[in-house]
Short mmCIF file of C-alpha atoms in Angstrom, two decimals:
data_model
loop_
_atom_site.label_atom_id
_atom_site.label_comp_id
_atom_site.label_asym_id
_atom_site.label_seq_id
_atom_site.Cartn_x
_atom_site.Cartn_y
_atom_site.Cartn_z
CA MET B 326 28.73 26.61 -88.18
CA ARG B 327 31.55 27.96 -90.32
CA PRO B 328 33.42 25.29 -92.33
CA PHE B 329 36.76 24.27 -90.87
CA ASP B 330 39.54 21.81 -91.48
CA TYR B 331 40.46 19.16 -88.95
CA GLN B 332 43.80 17.54 -88.14
CA GLN B 333 44.98 15.11 -85.52
CA ALA B 334 48.30 16.27 -84.14
CA PRO B 335 51.07 13.66 -84.31
CA ASP B 336 52.75 15.21 -81.26
CA ALA B 337 52.54 18.29 -79.08
CA THR B 338 55.38 20.13 -80.82
CA ALA B 339 53.74 19.72 -84.22
CA ALA B 340 50.37 20.79 -82.79
CA VAL B 341 51.89 23.96 -81.39
CA ALA B 342 53.76 24.73 -84.63
CA THR B 343 50.59 24.29 -86.69
CA VAL B 344 48.35 26.44 -84.51
CA ALA B 345 51.02 29.12 -83.95
CA ARG B 346 51.37 29.83 -87.66
CA ARG B 347 47.63 29.88 -88.40
CA PRO B 348 45.76 32.75 -86.72
CA GLY B 349 42.45 30.97 -87.37
CA ALA B 350 43.55 27.65 -85.85
CA MET B 351 42.48 26.34 -82.44
CA PHE B 352 43.32 23.32 -80.32
CA LEU B 353 40.50 20.80 -79.79
CA GLY B 354 40.37 18.81 -76.56
CA GLY B 355 37.15 17.17 -75.41
CA GLY B 356 35.17 19.80 -77.28
CA THR B 357 32.41 20.15 -74.70
CA ASN B 358 32.75 23.93 -74.65
CA LEU B 359 34.41 24.66 -78.00
CA VAL B 360 31.98 22.66 -80.15
CA ASP B 361 29.10 24.34 -78.36
CA LEU B 362 30.60 27.78 -78.98
CA MET B 363 31.08 26.88 -82.64
CA LYS B 364 27.39 25.96 -82.88
CA LEU B 365 26.54 29.30 -81.30
CA GLY B 366 28.74 31.18 -83.75
CA VAL B 367 30.90 32.48 -80.91
CA ALA B 368 33.97 30.48 -81.93
CA THR B 369 34.77 30.38 -85.65
CA PRO B 370 38.02 28.46 -86.15
CA GLU B 371 39.29 27.71 -89.66
CA LEU B 372 41.27 24.74 -88.45
CA LEU B 373 40.93 22.46 -85.43
CA VAL B 374 44.08 20.70 -84.28
CA ASP B 375 42.95 17.78 -82.16
CA VAL B 376 45.24 17.32 -79.15
CA SER B 377 42.95 14.96 -77.24
CA ARG B 378 44.84 11.85 -78.42
CA LEU B 379 48.31 13.08 -77.53
CA PRO B 380 50.03 10.98 -74.86
CA LEU B 381 49.19 13.58 -72.20
CA ASP B 382 46.60 11.38 -70.54
CA THR B 383 48.32 10.18 -67.37
CA VAL B 384 48.46 11.22 -63.73
CA ALA B 385 51.86 10.37 -62.24
CA GLU B 386 54.09 11.20 -59.32
CA LEU B 387 57.31 12.97 -60.32
CA PRO B 388 60.65 12.07 -58.68
CA ASP B 389 60.45 15.17 -56.44
CA GLY B 390 57.03 14.19 -55.08
CA ARG B 391 54.97 16.52 -57.22
CA VAL B 392 52.04 15.02 -59.12
CA ARG B 393 51.81 15.75 -62.84
CA ILE B 394 48.39 15.73 -64.50
CA GLY B 395 48.47 15.42 -68.28
CA ALA B 396 46.39 18.02 -70.08
CA ALA B 397 44.34 15.35 -71.86
CA VAL B 398 43.28 13.50 -68.68
CA PRO B 399 39.47 13.47 -68.61
CA ASN B 400 37.86 15.23 -65.66
CA SER B 401 36.14 12.01 -64.58
CA ASP B 402 39.39 10.03 -64.49
CA LEU B 403 41.19 12.78 -62.61
CA ALA B 404 38.47 13.03 -59.96
CA ALA B 405 38.63 9.28 -59.33
CA HIS B 406 42.42 8.91 -59.42
CA PRO B 407 43.80 7.38 -56.18
CA LEU B 408 46.63 9.95 -55.93
CA ILE B 409 44.14 12.79 -56.17
CA LEU B 410 41.64 11.24 -53.75
CA GLN B 411 44.36 10.54 -51.20
CA ARG B 412 46.44 13.71 -51.37
CA TYR B 413 44.30 16.42 -52.96
CA PRO B 414 40.66 15.80 -51.99
CA VAL B 415 39.77 19.42 -52.76
CA LEU B 416 40.56 18.81 -56.42
CA SER B 417 38.44 15.67 -56.67
CA GLN B 418 35.56 17.42 -54.93
CA ALA B 419 35.77 20.42 -57.24
CA LEU B 420 35.77 18.23 -60.37
CA LEU B 421 32.84 16.15 -59.16
CA SER B 422 30.80 19.27 -58.42
CA GLY B 423 31.13 20.42 -62.02
CA ALA B 424 29.12 19.53 -65.12
CA SER B 425 27.50 16.08 -65.55
CA GLY B 426 28.84 12.54 -65.74
CA GLN B 427 28.71 12.60 -69.54
CA LEU B 428 30.53 15.92 -69.79
CA ARG B 429 33.22 14.93 -67.28
CA ASN B 430 33.97 11.87 -69.42
CA LEU B 431 34.75 14.13 -72.39
CA ALA B 432 36.20 17.25 -70.78
CA THR B 433 39.96 17.40 -70.37
CA THR B 434 42.20 19.04 -67.79
CA GLY B 435 43.56 21.56 -70.28
CA GLY B 436 40.15 22.26 -71.76
CA ASN B 437 38.60 22.77 -68.36
CA LEU B 438 41.17 25.49 -67.62
CA LEU B 439 40.59 27.19 -70.95
CA GLN B 440 36.79 27.01 -71.11
CA ARG B 441 35.07 30.33 -71.73
CA THR B 442 32.65 32.19 -69.50
CA ARG B 443 28.98 31.19 -69.53
CA CYS B 444 27.88 34.84 -69.45
CA PRO B 445 24.65 34.76 -71.49
CA TYR B 446 25.66 37.88 -73.41
CA PHE B 447 28.99 36.33 -74.41
CA GLN B 448 27.19 33.23 -75.65
CA ASP B 449 24.63 35.11 -77.74
CA ALA B 450 26.33 36.26 -80.93
CA SER B 451 23.45 38.63 -81.74
CA LEU B 452 24.19 40.83 -78.71
CA PRO B 453 27.08 43.17 -77.90
CA CYS B 454 29.87 41.77 -75.73
CA ASN B 455 33.31 43.23 -75.17
CA LYS B 456 34.79 39.79 -74.64
CA ARG B 457 33.45 38.40 -77.90
CA GLU B 458 33.61 41.61 -79.91
CA PRO B 459 35.97 44.14 -78.30
CA GLY B 460 34.46 47.61 -78.09
CA SER B 461 30.87 46.52 -78.68
CA GLY B 462 29.72 47.09 -75.10
CA CYS B 463 28.64 45.08 -72.08
CA PRO B 464 24.90 44.47 -71.65
CA ALA B 465 25.50 42.50 -68.45
CA ARG B 466 26.04 45.79 -66.63
CA GLY B 467 22.47 46.91 -66.11
CA GLY B 468 21.22 43.62 -67.55
CA TYR B 469 20.98 40.11 -66.18
CA SER B 470 23.80 40.04 -63.66
CA ARG B 471 22.89 37.33 -61.16
CA ASN B 472 25.90 35.19 -62.09
CA HIS B 473 28.43 37.95 -62.61
CA ALA B 474 31.57 39.15 -60.89
CA ILE B 475 31.85 40.96 -57.57
CA LEU B 476 35.65 41.15 -57.46
CA GLY B 477 38.23 42.39 -59.97
CA ALA B 478 35.74 43.35 -62.70
CA SER B 479 36.26 46.27 -65.07
CA ASP B 480 34.03 48.72 -66.89
CA SER B 481 34.36 46.56 -69.96
CA CYS B 482 33.55 43.12 -68.51
CA VAL B 483 31.88 41.57 -65.46
CA ALA B 484 32.08 37.93 -66.58
CA VAL B 485 33.22 35.15 -64.25
CA HIS B 486 35.42 32.17 -65.00
CA PRO B 487 33.19 29.09 -64.84
CA SER B 488 35.65 26.36 -63.82
CA ASP B 489 35.40 24.55 -60.48
CA MET B 490 38.63 22.63 -61.08
CA ALA B 491 40.66 25.79 -61.56
CA VAL B 492 39.51 27.14 -58.19
CA ALA B 493 40.83 24.03 -56.43
CA LEU B 494 44.07 24.21 -58.42
CA ALA B 495 44.50 27.85 -57.38
CA ALA B 496 44.16 26.89 -53.71
CA LEU B 497 46.64 24.05 -54.22
CA ASP B 498 49.31 26.35 -55.70
CA ALA B 499 49.37 24.26 -58.86
CA THR B 500 51.71 25.05 -61.73
CA VAL B 501 50.78 24.98 -65.41
CA VAL B 502 53.20 23.56 -67.97
CA ILE B 503 52.94 25.37 -71.30
CA LEU B 504 54.49 24.46 -74.64
CA GLY B 505 54.95 27.26 -77.14
CA PRO B 506 56.74 27.62 -80.47
CA GLY B 507 59.87 28.69 -78.57
CA GLY B 508 59.82 25.87 -76.05
CA GLU B 509 58.36 25.09 -72.65
CA ARG B 510 57.57 27.43 -69.78
CA THR B 511 55.79 27.06 -66.49
CA LEU B 512 53.43 29.43 -64.75
CA PRO B 513 51.70 29.42 -61.38
CA LEU B 514 48.07 28.58 -62.06
CA THR B 515 47.04 31.80 -60.34
CA GLU B 516 48.86 33.70 -63.09
CA LEU B 517 47.32 31.81 -66.02
CA HIS B 518 43.97 33.58 -66.01
CA ARG B 519 43.75 37.36 -65.99
CA LEU B 520 41.37 40.04 -64.82
CA PRO B 521 39.44 41.66 -67.66
CA GLY B 522 40.78 45.22 -67.49
CA ALA B 523 40.53 46.86 -70.90
CA GLU B 524 41.11 43.57 -72.75
CA PRO B 525 38.33 41.21 -71.69
CA GLU B 526 38.79 39.25 -74.92
CA ARG B 527 41.90 37.74 -73.32
CA ASP B 528 40.92 35.17 -70.71
CA THR B 529 44.49 34.08 -70.06
CA VAL B 530 48.08 35.20 -70.57
CA LEU B 531 48.68 32.47 -73.17
CA ALA B 532 49.88 33.57 -76.59
CA HIS B 533 48.21 32.16 -79.70
CA GLY B 534 49.68 28.71 -80.30
CA GLU B 535 50.70 28.05 -76.71
CA LEU B 536 49.39 24.71 -75.46
CA VAL B 537 48.82 23.65 -71.86
CA THR B 538 50.46 20.21 -71.68
CA ALA B 539 50.24 19.48 -67.95
CA VAL B 540 49.31 20.74 -64.51
CA ASP B 541 51.68 20.02 -61.62
CA LEU B 542 50.54 19.74 -58.01
CA PRO B 543 52.94 20.44 -55.13
CA PRO B 544 54.29 17.50 -53.12
CA GLY B 545 52.84 16.28 -49.89
CA SER B 546 49.44 15.41 -48.59
CA HIS B 547 46.75 18.06 -48.62
CA ARG B 548 44.18 16.01 -46.74
CA ARG B 549 42.82 18.98 -44.85
CA SER B 550 41.27 20.54 -47.93
CA ALA B 551 37.75 20.96 -49.24
CA TYR B 552 35.62 22.49 -51.98
CA ARG B 553 32.22 23.95 -51.27
CA LYS B 554 29.98 25.06 -54.10
CA VAL B 555 26.78 27.06 -53.79
CA ARG B 556 24.46 26.94 -56.81
CA ASP B 557 20.85 27.31 -57.88
CA ARG B 558 20.35 23.53 -58.30
CA ALA B 559 21.79 20.67 -56.27
CA SER B 560 23.59 19.29 -59.31
CA PHE B 561 24.71 20.19 -62.86
CA ALA B 562 24.80 23.95 -62.37
CA PHE B 563 27.59 26.51 -62.37
CA ALA B 564 28.66 28.05 -59.09
CA LEU B 565 27.07 31.20 -57.78
CA VAL B 566 29.94 31.15 -55.34
CA SER B 567 32.47 28.46 -54.49
CA VAL B 568 35.32 28.12 -52.04
CA ALA B 569 38.39 25.89 -52.19
CA ALA B 570 40.58 25.82 -49.11
CA VAL B 571 43.70 23.99 -47.95
CA VAL B 572 44.53 24.30 -44.27
CA GLU B 573 47.40 23.15 -42.07
CA LEU B 574 47.03 23.39 -38.32
CA ALA B 575 50.02 23.82 -36.01
CA ASP B 576 51.13 20.66 -34.23
CA ASP B 577 49.25 21.57 -31.07
CA GLY B 578 46.15 22.32 -33.16
CA GLY B 579 45.77 25.73 -31.55
CA THR B 580 46.68 27.91 -34.51
CA ILE B 581 46.52 27.91 -38.27
CA ALA B 582 50.01 27.20 -39.61
CA GLY B 583 49.14 27.51 -43.28
CA VAL B 584 46.04 28.36 -45.27
CA ARG B 585 45.26 28.85 -48.92
CA ILE B 586 41.80 29.89 -50.07
CA ALA B 587 40.42 30.46 -53.56
CA LEU B 588 36.96 31.65 -54.56
CA GLY B 589 35.01 30.71 -57.67
CA GLY B 590 32.03 32.37 -59.31
CA VAL B 591 33.14 35.81 -58.14
CA ALA B 592 35.72 37.01 -60.66
CA HIS B 593 37.17 36.73 -64.16
CA LYS B 594 39.71 34.28 -62.73
CA PRO B 595 39.95 31.90 -59.79
CA TRP B 596 40.27 34.41 -56.94
CA ARG B 597 43.01 33.72 -54.40
CA ALA B 598 41.84 35.20 -51.10
CA GLU B 599 45.25 36.55 -50.12
CA ARG B 600 43.97 39.12 -47.63
CA ALA B 601 42.00 36.47 -45.79
CA GLU B 602 44.98 34.10 -45.83
CA GLU B 603 47.23 36.77 -44.36
CA LEU B 604 44.85 37.41 -41.48
CA LEU B 605 44.38 33.71 -40.78
CA ARG B 606 48.04 32.64 -40.84
CA GLY B 607 49.13 32.13 -37.26
CA ALA B 608 45.66 32.95 -35.94
CA GLN B 609 43.44 30.73 -33.86
CA PRO B 610 40.81 28.83 -35.83
CA THR B 611 37.76 30.57 -34.40
CA GLU B 612 34.49 31.69 -35.92
CA THR B 613 35.40 35.31 -35.17
CA ASN B 614 38.71 35.06 -36.99
CA PHE B 615 37.11 33.28 -39.94
CA GLY B 616 34.46 35.96 -40.19
CA ARG B 617 36.99 38.77 -39.93
CA ALA B 618 39.16 37.25 -42.64
CA ALA B 619 36.20 36.71 -44.98
CA ALA B 620 34.98 40.27 -44.42
CA ALA B 621 38.45 41.65 -45.17
CA GLU B 622 38.65 39.68 -48.40
CA LEU B 623 35.25 40.90 -49.56
CA ASP B 624 35.84 44.48 -48.52
CA ALA B 625 36.70 45.34 -52.11
CA ALA B 626 33.64 43.58 -53.54
CA VAL B 627 31.33 45.60 -55.78
CA ALA B 628 27.84 44.36 -56.52
CA LEU B 629 25.83 44.79 -59.70
CA ALA B 630 22.04 45.12 -59.68
CA GLY B 631 21.46 41.38 -59.59
CA ASN B 632 24.28 39.87 -57.56
CA ALA B 633 24.59 41.71 -54.24
CA PHE B 634 23.67 38.45 -52.52
CA LYS B 635 27.02 37.01 -53.59
CA ILE B 636 28.96 39.15 -51.13
CA PRO B 637 27.49 37.71 -47.92
CA LEU B 638 27.17 34.32 -49.63
CA ALA B 639 30.90 34.22 -50.39
CA ALA B 640 31.75 35.32 -46.86
CA ASN B 641 29.48 32.72 -45.30
CA ALA B 642 30.78 29.98 -47.59
CA MET B 643 34.38 30.82 -46.64
CA VAL B 644 33.55 30.67 -42.95
CA ALA B 645 31.70 27.38 -43.38
CA VAL B 646 34.61 25.74 -45.21
CA LEU B 647 37.14 26.90 -42.63
CA ARG B 648 34.91 25.70 -39.81
CA ASP B 649 34.55 22.28 -41.44
CA LEU B 650 38.27 21.96 -42.12
CA THR B 651 39.41 22.93 -38.65
CA GLY B 652 36.61 21.36 -36.68
CA ARG B 653 36.51 24.65 -34.82
CA GLY B 654 34.68 27.87 -34.79
CA GLY B 655 31.91 27.06 -32.36
CA ASN B 656 33.38 29.14 -29.55
CA GLY B 657 33.76 32.78 -30.34
CA MET Z 156 35.47 20.02 -95.59
CA ASP Z 157 34.73 16.31 -96.03
CA LYS Z 158 36.49 13.42 -94.29
CA ARG Z 159 35.98 9.70 -94.59
CA ILE Z 160 35.50 7.89 -91.28
CA SER Z 161 34.34 4.56 -90.02
CA LEU Z 162 32.45 3.80 -86.84
CA LEU Z 163 31.43 0.58 -85.13
CA VAL Z 164 27.80 1.37 -84.36
CA ASP Z 165 25.85 -1.10 -82.26
CA GLY Z 166 28.17 -3.85 -83.42
CA GLU Z 167 28.05 -2.97 -87.09
CA GLU Z 168 30.94 -1.48 -89.06
CA ARG Z 169 29.75 1.69 -90.81
CA THR Z 170 31.79 3.84 -93.18
CA LEU Z 171 30.73 7.30 -94.27
CA THR Z 172 31.99 10.64 -95.51
CA VAL Z 173 31.20 13.50 -93.17
CA ASP Z 174 31.54 17.23 -93.28
CA THR Z 175 33.92 18.11 -90.43
CA ARG Z 176 31.09 20.10 -88.81
CA THR Z 177 28.93 17.00 -88.32
CA THR Z 178 28.43 15.89 -84.74
CA LEU Z 179 28.37 12.25 -83.81
CA LEU Z 180 24.67 12.68 -83.04
CA ASP Z 181 23.86 14.02 -86.51
CA SER Z 182 26.03 11.35 -88.13
CA LEU Z 183 24.10 8.64 -86.34
CA ARG Z 184 20.65 10.05 -86.90
CA ASP Z 185 20.82 11.73 -90.29
CA ARG Z 186 23.53 9.79 -92.05
CA LEU Z 187 23.29 6.29 -90.64
CA GLY Z 188 19.59 6.15 -89.74
CA VAL Z 189 20.36 5.26 -86.14
CA THR Z 190 17.66 7.36 -84.53
CA SER Z 191 17.61 6.08 -80.96
CA PRO Z 192 19.85 8.90 -79.68
CA LYS Z 193 17.65 11.98 -79.58
CA LYS Z 194 18.37 15.64 -80.26
CA GLY Z 195 16.95 17.55 -77.35
CA CYS Z 196 18.90 20.73 -76.63
CA ASP Z 197 21.92 20.07 -78.91
CA HIS Z 198 24.10 21.84 -76.31
CA GLY Z 199 25.02 19.09 -73.84
CA GLN Z 200 22.47 20.16 -71.27
CA CYS Z 201 19.66 17.62 -71.57
CA GLY Z 202 21.39 14.26 -72.08
CA ALA Z 203 18.86 12.94 -74.63
CA CYS Z 204 21.73 12.27 -77.07
CA THR Z 205 23.75 10.16 -74.61
CA VAL Z 206 25.57 7.19 -76.15
CA LEU Z 207 28.44 5.00 -75.04
CA LEU Z 208 31.56 6.08 -76.93
CA GLY Z 209 34.43 3.67 -76.36
CA GLY Z 210 32.39 2.32 -73.45
CA ARG Z 211 31.92 5.69 -71.74
CA ARG Z 212 28.74 7.72 -71.64
CA VAL Z 213 29.03 11.02 -73.50
CA ASN Z 214 26.81 13.70 -75.05
CA SER Z 215 26.97 12.80 -78.74
CA CYS Z 216 25.79 16.31 -79.68
CA LEU Z 217 29.10 17.81 -78.48
CA VAL Z 218 31.33 15.25 -80.19
CA LEU Z 219 32.61 15.88 -83.70
CA ALA Z 220 32.33 12.66 -85.69
CA VAL Z 221 35.59 13.37 -87.51
CA ALA Z 222 37.45 13.29 -84.19
CA HIS Z 223 36.32 9.71 -83.51
CA ASP Z 224 37.25 7.80 -86.62
CA GLY Z 225 37.34 4.07 -85.74
CA ALA Z 226 35.45 4.47 -82.47
CA GLU Z 227 32.95 2.04 -81.02
CA VAL Z 228 29.52 3.57 -80.40
CA VAL Z 229 26.68 1.88 -78.56
CA THR Z 230 23.26 3.50 -78.63
CA ALA Z 231 20.12 2.52 -76.75
CA ALA Z 232 19.16 0.38 -79.76
CA GLY Z 233 22.32 -1.68 -79.36
CA LEU Z 234 22.49 -2.00 -75.59
CA GLY Z 235 20.87 -5.43 -75.53
CA GLY Z 236 23.10 -6.87 -78.24
CA GLY Z 237 21.59 -8.43 -81.32
CA GLY Z 238 18.29 -10.24 -81.61
CA GLY Z 239 16.04 -7.61 -80.09
CA GLU Z 240 16.81 -8.46 -76.49
CA LEU Z 241 16.70 -5.69 -73.93
CA HIS Z 242 19.45 -4.70 -71.55
CA PRO Z 243 18.59 -5.21 -67.84
CA VAL Z 244 18.43 -1.41 -67.45
CA GLN Z 245 15.85 -1.26 -70.24
CA GLU Z 246 13.89 -4.10 -68.63
CA ALA Z 247 13.92 -2.20 -65.36
CA PHE Z 248 12.63 0.97 -67.07
CA LEU Z 249 9.73 -1.06 -68.46
CA ALA Z 250 9.00 -2.79 -65.16
CA ARG Z 251 9.00 0.53 -63.31
CA ASP Z 252 7.15 2.49 -65.99
CA ALA Z 253 10.06 4.93 -65.85
CA LEU Z 254 8.88 7.19 -68.67
CA GLN Z 255 5.95 9.05 -70.05
CA CYS Z 256 6.61 10.43 -73.53
CA GLY Z 257 9.83 8.44 -73.88
CA PHE Z 258 11.88 11.07 -75.73
CA CYS Z 259 14.59 11.20 -73.08
CA THR Z 260 14.54 7.45 -72.44
CA PRO Z 261 17.25 6.28 -74.89
CA GLY Z 262 19.61 8.82 -73.37
CA GLN Z 263 18.53 7.89 -69.86
CA VAL Z 264 19.21 4.19 -70.36
CA CYS Z 265 22.59 4.74 -72.03
CA SER Z 266 23.53 7.12 -69.27
CA ALA Z 267 22.40 4.64 -66.62
CA VAL Z 268 24.42 1.82 -68.17
CA GLY Z 269 27.52 4.03 -68.28
CA MET Z 270 26.87 5.29 -64.77
CA LEU Z 271 26.50 1.79 -63.30
CA GLN Z 272 29.83 0.86 -64.85
CA GLU Z 273 31.46 3.99 -63.37
CA ALA Z 274 30.06 3.19 -59.93
CA ALA Z 275 31.17 -0.45 -60.22
CA THR Z 276 34.75 0.69 -60.81
CA GLY Z 277 34.59 2.85 -57.68
CA GLN Z 278 34.31 6.30 -59.24
CA PRO Z 279 33.03 8.64 -56.53
CA SER Z 280 30.38 11.30 -57.06
CA HIS Z 281 29.71 14.72 -55.54
CA VAL Z 282 27.56 13.08 -52.84
CA THR Z 283 29.85 10.13 -52.02
CA ALA Z 284 30.62 10.37 -48.31
CA ASP Z 285 33.74 8.24 -48.39
CA PRO Z 286 35.46 8.43 -51.78
CA GLY Z 287 37.84 5.57 -52.44
CA ARG Z 288 35.55 2.96 -50.94
CA ALA Z 289 33.06 0.83 -52.85
CA VAL Z 290 30.12 2.92 -54.01
CA GLU Z 291 26.69 2.16 -52.59
CA LEU Z 292 24.11 3.38 -55.06
CA ASP Z 293 21.41 4.83 -52.85
CA ASP Z 294 18.82 7.23 -54.28
CA ALA Z 295 20.95 10.32 -53.60
CA GLU Z 296 23.85 8.76 -55.52
CA ILE Z 297 21.62 7.80 -58.44
CA ARG Z 298 20.08 11.27 -58.65
CA GLU Z 299 23.46 12.99 -58.54
CA ARG Z 300 25.03 10.67 -61.10
CA MET Z 301 22.05 11.01 -63.45
CA SER Z 302 21.83 14.81 -63.24
CA GLY Z 303 23.00 15.14 -66.85
CA ASN Z 304 19.73 13.61 -68.08
CA LEU Z 305 16.62 15.74 -67.97
CA CYS Z 306 13.08 14.36 -68.20
CA ARG Z 307 10.56 17.08 -68.91
CA CYS Z 308 7.67 14.73 -68.14
CA GLY Z 309 9.13 14.47 -64.67
CA ALA Z 310 9.34 10.70 -64.51
CA TYR Z 311 12.33 10.96 -62.20
CA VAL Z 312 10.83 9.01 -59.32
CA ASN Z 313 10.44 5.89 -61.42
CA ILE Z 314 13.71 6.45 -63.27
CA VAL Z 315 15.53 6.37 -59.94
CA ALA Z 316 13.59 3.26 -58.93
CA ALA Z 317 14.40 1.52 -62.22
CA ILE Z 318 18.10 2.25 -61.92
CA ARG Z 319 18.07 1.12 -58.30
CA ASP Z 320 16.54 -2.17 -59.45
CA ALA Z 321 19.07 -2.58 -62.23
CA ALA Z 322 21.95 -1.81 -59.88
CA ASP Z 323 20.85 -4.49 -57.45
CA PRO Z 324 18.39 -6.93 -59.05
CA GLY Z 325 18.09 -8.93 -55.82
CA ARG Z 326 16.50 -5.96 -54.11
CA THR Z 327 13.74 -5.42 -56.67
CA SER Z 328 10.78 -6.95 -54.91
CA GLY Z 329 11.67 -5.48 -51.54
CA THR Z 330 11.84 -1.91 -52.79
CA ALA Z 331 8.91 -1.89 -55.18
CA SER Z 332 6.93 1.20 -54.32
CA ALA Z 333 6.05 4.20 -56.40
CA GLY Z 334 4.99 3.25 -59.88
CA ALA Z 335 5.73 -0.46 -59.69
CA ARG Z 336 3.57 -2.50 -62.00
CA PRO Z 337 1.01 -4.68 -60.26
#
């Protein structure tokens, strides 16, 4: 591991100022991903600015009914928080399906969003990788591609974003609060992460020195929501495919009044299934309509040599979640 | 880059100078001679390094020591307090023969102690049917909550049994089955 200096930030503004003026500086949260990447030689910061002790560790309702999650709230605490369990079950389920008990105790909300891909080529500093070393190539294309993207990939990168939490937040229309050297800005969570395009080294739209300080959830109860994760082991494994969905039925229960769906394990970012949502809005909650919507969403999917199974898997997982959430779908 | 830190390790105040790159695991093992946490994978995947940091179970291989100046650390060696006594979870591991080679055991018992505390405070898991209610630690719950601890000898059956016993000591005799000592 390359030598580095370490500082504890006295406050968020100072942390941002310090990192912004040092190109080699990085924020340290729980460290579960960053410290590992430093051991692997993938991350080589000169300075770590520890933001895990900043007073950003609470979950609280705002006056307008939104719920604000501090960026330093551990994943385990967030998953068990009464406000989250009562109003946003999809988020609790997504968090609890990720990592292990030990890791969830360390991992923070902000760090979970900004974790890097687990693409084996990205994590092996001896191999080419356009994300780690722009222009060096992508061995995942034509290599081991079981876990890679089927939507929104580019010639330069087929990595997927590994977070479960972010998929639930995408389906919840969460907002990210960002502090930069010039002040605060907010961004829909769906616009935080980017598709790889020609710059796969950029996971997000954040500028160097910008710090995620909070995530805001929209007001109201989102009881009819769920997260379903399909993986190679029953526990402690990344998603092959996952689905987060939030559904509202019309008062008579006969049609879908509102629906938001996000897919994980399929793209470089949490993938909002907007085509599927459009087809489902106002439609009857039937198996046929679910299947049609899922097929439309995955119409643009492109498989690599090792991950063609993800296309039907994602479609089936979407249908299963919608069926569970609406209690329908048995009758044509 | 060296920094001076102090840690409360198994009840004892320890002060040391660490390179910023040193993990909590390496500080404990190589600098302080506290060798009960084990280095298995060194990447947070096996759980052999699990300790209680500020009362919560964590992978000590992914924690930078410098980031936890002043923290309280409890390892498997300190779980029972002073005087060589064992923690009830450790007793249960012995009674159930919940190990073969024993390399993963210190991490398993620390993880189990942390997990039982989490369950007691009502933290749900991925398999909890009704989150928000009191947690009933059946075998599926124990397996899910302990998935961050690997045992390459495959002693899982008795590990689950030991933790079940420790979670509910009154049930021990009634559930003794696989691997119980005569």
